[in-house]
Coordinates of C-alpha atoms and ligand atoms in Angstrom, one line a residue:
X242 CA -16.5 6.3 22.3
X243 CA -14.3 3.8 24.3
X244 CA -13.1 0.5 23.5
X245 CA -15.3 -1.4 25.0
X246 CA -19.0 0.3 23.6
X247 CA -21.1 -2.7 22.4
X248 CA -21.0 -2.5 18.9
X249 CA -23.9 -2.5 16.3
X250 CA -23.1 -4.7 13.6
X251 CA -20.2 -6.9 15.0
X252 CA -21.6 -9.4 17.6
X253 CA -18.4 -8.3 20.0
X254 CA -15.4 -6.3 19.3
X255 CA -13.0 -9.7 17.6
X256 CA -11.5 -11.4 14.9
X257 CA -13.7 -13.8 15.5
X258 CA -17.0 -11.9 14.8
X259 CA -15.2 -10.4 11.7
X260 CA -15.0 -13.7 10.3
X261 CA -18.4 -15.0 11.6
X262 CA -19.9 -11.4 10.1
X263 CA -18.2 -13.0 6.6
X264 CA -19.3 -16.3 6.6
X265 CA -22.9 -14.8 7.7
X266 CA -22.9 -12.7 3.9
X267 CA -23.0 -9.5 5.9
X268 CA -19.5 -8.5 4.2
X269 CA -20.1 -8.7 0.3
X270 CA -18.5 -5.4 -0.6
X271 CA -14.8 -5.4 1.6
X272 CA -12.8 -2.8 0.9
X273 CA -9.1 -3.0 1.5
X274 CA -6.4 -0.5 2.3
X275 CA -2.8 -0.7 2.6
X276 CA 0.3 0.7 2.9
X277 CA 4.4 0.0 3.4
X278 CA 3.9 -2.5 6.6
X279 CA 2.2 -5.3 4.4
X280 CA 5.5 -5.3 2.0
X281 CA 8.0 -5.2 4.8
X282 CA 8.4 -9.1 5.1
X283 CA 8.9 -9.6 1.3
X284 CA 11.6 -7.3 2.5
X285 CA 10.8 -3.7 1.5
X286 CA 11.6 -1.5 3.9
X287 CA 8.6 0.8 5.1
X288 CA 9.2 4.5 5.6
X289 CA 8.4 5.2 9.4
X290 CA 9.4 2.4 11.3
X291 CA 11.8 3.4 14.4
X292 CA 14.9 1.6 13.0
X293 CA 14.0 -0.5 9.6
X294 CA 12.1 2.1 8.2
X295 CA 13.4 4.2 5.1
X296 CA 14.1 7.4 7.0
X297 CA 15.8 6.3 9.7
X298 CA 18.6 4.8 7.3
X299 CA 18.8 7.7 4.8
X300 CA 21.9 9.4 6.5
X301 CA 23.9 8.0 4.0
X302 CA 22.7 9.7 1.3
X303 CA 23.4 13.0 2.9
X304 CA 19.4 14.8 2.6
X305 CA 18.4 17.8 3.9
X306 CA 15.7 16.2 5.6
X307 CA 14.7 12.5 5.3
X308 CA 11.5 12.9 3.0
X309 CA 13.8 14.9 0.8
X310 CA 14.0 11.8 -1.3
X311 CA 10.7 12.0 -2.3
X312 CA 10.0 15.6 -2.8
X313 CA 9.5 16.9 -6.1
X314 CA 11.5 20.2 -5.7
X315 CA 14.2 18.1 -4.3
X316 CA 14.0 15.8 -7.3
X317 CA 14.4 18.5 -9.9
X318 CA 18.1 19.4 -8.1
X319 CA 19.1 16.4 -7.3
X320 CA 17.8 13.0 -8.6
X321 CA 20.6 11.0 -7.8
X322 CA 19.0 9.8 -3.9
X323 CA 16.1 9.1 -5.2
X324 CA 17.9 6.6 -8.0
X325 CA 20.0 4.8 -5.5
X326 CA 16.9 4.5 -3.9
X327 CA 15.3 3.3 -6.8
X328 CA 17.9 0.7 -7.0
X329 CA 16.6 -1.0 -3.5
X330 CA 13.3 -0.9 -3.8
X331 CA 12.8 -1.9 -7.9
X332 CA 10.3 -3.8 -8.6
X333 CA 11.1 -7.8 -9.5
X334 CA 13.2 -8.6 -6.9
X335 CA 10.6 -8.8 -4.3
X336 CA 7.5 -11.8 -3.3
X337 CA 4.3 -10.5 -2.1
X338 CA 3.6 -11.4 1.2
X339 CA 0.6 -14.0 3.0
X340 CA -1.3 -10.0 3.2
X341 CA -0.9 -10.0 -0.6
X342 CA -1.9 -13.2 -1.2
X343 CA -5.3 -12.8 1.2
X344 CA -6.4 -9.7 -0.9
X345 CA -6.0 -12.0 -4.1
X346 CA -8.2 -14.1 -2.4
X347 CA -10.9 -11.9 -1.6
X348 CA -10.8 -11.1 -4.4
X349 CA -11.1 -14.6 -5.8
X350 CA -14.1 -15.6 -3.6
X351 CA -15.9 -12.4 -5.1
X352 CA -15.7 -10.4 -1.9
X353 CA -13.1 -7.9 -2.5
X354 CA -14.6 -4.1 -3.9
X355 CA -11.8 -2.8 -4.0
X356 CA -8.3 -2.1 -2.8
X357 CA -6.8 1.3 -2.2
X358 CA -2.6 1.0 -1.8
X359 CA -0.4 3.4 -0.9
X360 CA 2.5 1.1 -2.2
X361 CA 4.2 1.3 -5.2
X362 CA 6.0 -1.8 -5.3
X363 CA 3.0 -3.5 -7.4
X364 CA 3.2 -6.6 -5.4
X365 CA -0.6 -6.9 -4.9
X366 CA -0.5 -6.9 -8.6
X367 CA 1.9 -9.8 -8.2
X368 CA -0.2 -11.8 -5.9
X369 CA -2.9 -11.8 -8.3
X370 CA -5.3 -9.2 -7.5
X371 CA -7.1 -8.0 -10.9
X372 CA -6.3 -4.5 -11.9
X373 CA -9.5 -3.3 -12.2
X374 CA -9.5 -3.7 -8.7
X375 CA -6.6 -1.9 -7.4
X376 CA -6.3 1.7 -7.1
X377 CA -2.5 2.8 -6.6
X378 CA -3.2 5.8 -4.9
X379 CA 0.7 7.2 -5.2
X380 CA 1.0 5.3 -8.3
X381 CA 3.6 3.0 -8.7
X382 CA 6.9 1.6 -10.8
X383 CA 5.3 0.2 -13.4
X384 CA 5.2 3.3 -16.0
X385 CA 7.8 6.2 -16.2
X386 CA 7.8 9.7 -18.0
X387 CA 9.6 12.7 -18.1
X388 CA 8.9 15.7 -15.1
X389 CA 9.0 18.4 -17.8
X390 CA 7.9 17.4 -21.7
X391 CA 5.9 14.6 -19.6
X392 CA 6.3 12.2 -22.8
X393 CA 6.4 8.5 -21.4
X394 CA 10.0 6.5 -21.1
X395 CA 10.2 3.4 -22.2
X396 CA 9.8 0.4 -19.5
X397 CA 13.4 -1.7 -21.1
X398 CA 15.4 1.2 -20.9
X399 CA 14.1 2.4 -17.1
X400 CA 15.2 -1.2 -16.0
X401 CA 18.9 -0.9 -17.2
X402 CA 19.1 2.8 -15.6
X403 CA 17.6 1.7 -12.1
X404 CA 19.7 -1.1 -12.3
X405 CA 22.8 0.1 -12.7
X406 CA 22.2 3.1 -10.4
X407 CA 21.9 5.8 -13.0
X408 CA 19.8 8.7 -13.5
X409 CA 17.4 8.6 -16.9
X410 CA 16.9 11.4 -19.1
X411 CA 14.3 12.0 -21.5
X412 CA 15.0 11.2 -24.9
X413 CA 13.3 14.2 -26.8
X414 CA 14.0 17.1 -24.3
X415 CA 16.9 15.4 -21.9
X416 CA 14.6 15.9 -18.7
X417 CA 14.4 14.0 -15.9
X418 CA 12.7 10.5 -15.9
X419 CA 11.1 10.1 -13.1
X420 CA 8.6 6.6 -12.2
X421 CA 4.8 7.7 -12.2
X422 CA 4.7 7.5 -8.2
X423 CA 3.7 10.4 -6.5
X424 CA 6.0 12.7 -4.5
X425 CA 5.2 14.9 -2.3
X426 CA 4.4 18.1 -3.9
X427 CA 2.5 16.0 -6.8
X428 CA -1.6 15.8 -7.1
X429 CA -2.4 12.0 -6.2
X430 CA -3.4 10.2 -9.8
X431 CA -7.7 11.4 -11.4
X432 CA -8.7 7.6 -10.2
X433 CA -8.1 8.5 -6.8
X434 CA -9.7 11.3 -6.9
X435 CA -12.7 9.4 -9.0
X436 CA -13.0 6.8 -6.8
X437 CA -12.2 7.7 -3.7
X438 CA -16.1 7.7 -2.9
X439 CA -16.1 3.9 -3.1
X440 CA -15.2 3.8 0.5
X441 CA -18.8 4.8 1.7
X442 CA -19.7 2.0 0.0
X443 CA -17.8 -0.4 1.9
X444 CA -19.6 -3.1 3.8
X445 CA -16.3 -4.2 5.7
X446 CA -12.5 -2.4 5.5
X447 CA -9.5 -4.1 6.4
X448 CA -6.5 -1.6 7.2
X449 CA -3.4 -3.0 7.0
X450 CA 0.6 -1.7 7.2
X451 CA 0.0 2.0 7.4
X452 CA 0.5 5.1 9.9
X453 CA -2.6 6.5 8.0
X454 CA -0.6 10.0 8.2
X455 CA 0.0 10.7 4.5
X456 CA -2.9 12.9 3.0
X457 CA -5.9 12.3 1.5
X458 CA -5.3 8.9 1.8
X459 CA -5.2 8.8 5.3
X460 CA -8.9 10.4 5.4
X461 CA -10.6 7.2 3.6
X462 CA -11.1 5.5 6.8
X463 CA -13.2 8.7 8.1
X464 CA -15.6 8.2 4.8
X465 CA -16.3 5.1 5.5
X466 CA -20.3 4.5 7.3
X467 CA -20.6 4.5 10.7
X468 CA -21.4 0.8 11.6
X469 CA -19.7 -0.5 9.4
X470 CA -16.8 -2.8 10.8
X471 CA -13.4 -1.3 10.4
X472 CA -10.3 -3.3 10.9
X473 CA -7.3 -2.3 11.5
X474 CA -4.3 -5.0 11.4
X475 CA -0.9 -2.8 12.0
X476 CA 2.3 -2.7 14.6
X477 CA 0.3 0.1 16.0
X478 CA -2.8 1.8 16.7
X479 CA -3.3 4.8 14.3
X480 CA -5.8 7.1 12.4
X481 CA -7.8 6.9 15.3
X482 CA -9.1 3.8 14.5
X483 CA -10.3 2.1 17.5
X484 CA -12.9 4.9 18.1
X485 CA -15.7 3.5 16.4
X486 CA -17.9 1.0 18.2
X487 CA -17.2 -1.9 15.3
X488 CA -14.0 -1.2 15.0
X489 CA -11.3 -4.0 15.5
X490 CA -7.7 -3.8 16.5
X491 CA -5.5 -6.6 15.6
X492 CA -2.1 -5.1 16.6
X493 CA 1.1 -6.7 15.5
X494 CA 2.6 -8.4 12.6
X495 CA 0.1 -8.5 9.5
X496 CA 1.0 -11.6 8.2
X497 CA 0.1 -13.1 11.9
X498 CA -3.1 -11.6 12.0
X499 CA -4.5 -12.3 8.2
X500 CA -3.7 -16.1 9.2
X501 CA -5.5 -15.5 12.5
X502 CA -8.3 -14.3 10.4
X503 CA -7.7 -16.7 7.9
X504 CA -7.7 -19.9 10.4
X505 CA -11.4 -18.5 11.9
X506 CA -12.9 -18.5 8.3
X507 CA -11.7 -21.9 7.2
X508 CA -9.9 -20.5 4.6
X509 CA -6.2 -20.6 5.8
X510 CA -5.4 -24.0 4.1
X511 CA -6.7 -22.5 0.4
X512 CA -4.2 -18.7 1.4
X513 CA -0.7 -21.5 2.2
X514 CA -1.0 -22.9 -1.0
X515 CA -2.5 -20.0 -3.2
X516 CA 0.6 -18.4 -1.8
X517 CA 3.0 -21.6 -1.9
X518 CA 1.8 -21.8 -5.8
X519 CA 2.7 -18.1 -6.8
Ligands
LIG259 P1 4.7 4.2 6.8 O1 4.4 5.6 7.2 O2 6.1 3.8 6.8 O3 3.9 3.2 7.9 C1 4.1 1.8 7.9 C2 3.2 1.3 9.0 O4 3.2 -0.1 8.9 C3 3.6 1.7 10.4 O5 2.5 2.0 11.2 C4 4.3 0.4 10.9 O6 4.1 0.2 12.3 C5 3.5 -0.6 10.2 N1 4.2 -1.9 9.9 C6 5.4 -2.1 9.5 N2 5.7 -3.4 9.4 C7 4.5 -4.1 9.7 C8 4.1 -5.4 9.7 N3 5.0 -6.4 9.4 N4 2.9 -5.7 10.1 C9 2.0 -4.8 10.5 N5 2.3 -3.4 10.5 C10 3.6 -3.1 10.1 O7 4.0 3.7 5.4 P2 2.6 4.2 4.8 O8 2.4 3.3 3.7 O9 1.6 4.4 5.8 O10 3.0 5.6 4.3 C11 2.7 6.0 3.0 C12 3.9 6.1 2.1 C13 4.9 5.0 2.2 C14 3.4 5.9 0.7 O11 3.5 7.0 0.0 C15 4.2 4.8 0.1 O12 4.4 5.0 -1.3 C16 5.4 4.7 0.8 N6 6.2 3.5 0.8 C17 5.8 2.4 0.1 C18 6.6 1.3 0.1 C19 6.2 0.1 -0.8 O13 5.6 0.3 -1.8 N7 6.4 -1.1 -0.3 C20 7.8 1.2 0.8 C21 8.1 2.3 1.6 C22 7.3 3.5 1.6

């Protein structure tokens, strides 16, 4: 398929006939998915970006190979990356972003399904989109447990390690404490694998900050029906979205193009202030 085949539900290939496709009822079930790229405004770094991202400034903490950090073997020799990591990226000291805030609104007008995130920084939590909504697909911050007796840590505590740069150990077998997001080497969490089906019943997808190259996550977009409108707002074309004849690519900054998309369905007014009021 090429770019330019007419699509089948989409009136043309736009932003524009996304948001006339809304405001016509034919999106009532949009599912969202997103990953590093819609946090790094609020100033999270992402982890593939040429010279922002995570990897590319890892040197200093001397890894065998960048995703080192995150790798559960790794992890059970030496945690001590991972917790000056941790010390970054805690949750708390970050604001969601206008991306957030738009899901929360979705979500608010009764549109959104549901929203699968890669992230773990629990700001679409933070920008008011209900729980029952999100699925954290590598988990996230906001619970922590031990790698080897598995008995949960408490929440007070894991903020004064991660804080002050230490490494928490479990307080009935003195394991490591890790956060419940995945690593690689981990299964992804049962709801993911539950609900994961949810995307062929998508009537819209929005794609937003990810390379779409961690697994299974990055296969959602291929369950998803044909015909059905996928769009993709990221810095680059990925996942081979693009392909399908209703597919839209909105390339560059995500912020930019949710208030492109946002200006076209009247709502943008309504996202400023939901966001302003936070
Ligand atoms: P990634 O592989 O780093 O890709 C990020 C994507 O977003 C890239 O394609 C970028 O071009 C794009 N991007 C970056 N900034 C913007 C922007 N402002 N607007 C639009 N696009 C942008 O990250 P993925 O999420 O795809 O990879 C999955 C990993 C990253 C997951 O396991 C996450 O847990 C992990 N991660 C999460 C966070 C977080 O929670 N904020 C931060 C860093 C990494």
């Amino acid at each position: 398929v090429s770019d330019d085949t007419a699509p089948v539900t989409l009136r043309e290939r736009s932003l524009d006939a996304v948001a006339d496709h809304i405001q016509a009822g034919g999106a009532k079930n949009v599912l969202v998915m997103t990953g590093a790229g819609i946090s790094t405004a609020a100033g999270i770094p992402d982890f593939r970006s040429k010279d922002t991202g995570l990897y590319a400034n890892l040197a200093r903490l001397n890894l065998p190979y960048a995703e080192a950090v995150f790798d559960i073997g790794y992890f059970r020799d030496h945690p001590e990356p991972f917790y000056i990591l941790a010390q970054e990226l805690y949750p708390g000291k970050f604001y969601p972003t206008i991306s957030h805030v738009f899901i929360a609104l979705l979500a608010a007008k009764g549109l959104l399904f549901h929203l699968f995130t890669q992230n773990i920084d629990t700001l679409e939590r933070r920008a008011g989109v209900p729980g029952d909504k999100i699925v954290e697909a590598h988990g996230s911050f906001a619970t922590q447990r031990c790698i080897d007796c598995k008995t949960p840590y408490p929440d007070d505590k894991m903020h004064e390690h991660v804080l002050a740069g230490n490494v928490p150990r479990c307080e009935e077998c003195n394991g490591l404490v890790k956060p419940d997001i995945v690593f690689f080497g981990e299964a992804l969490p049962d709801e993911f694998r539950e609900k994961a089906h949810y995307a062929a019943a998508a009537d819209l997808v929005l794609i937003m900050g990810t390379s779409l190259s961690v697994h299974p996550f990055a296969g959602l977009p291929g369950m998803i029906r044909e015909g059905v409108p996928r769009v993709l707002f990221n810095m680059e074309r990925v996942g081979g979205l693009g392909a399908r004849s209703d597919d839209v690519l909105e390339l560059g900054d995500c912020d930019a193009g949710i208030r492109k998309l946002a200006d076209k369905l009247g709502w943008r007014d309504e996202l400023e202030s939901k966001w302003r009021e936070l």
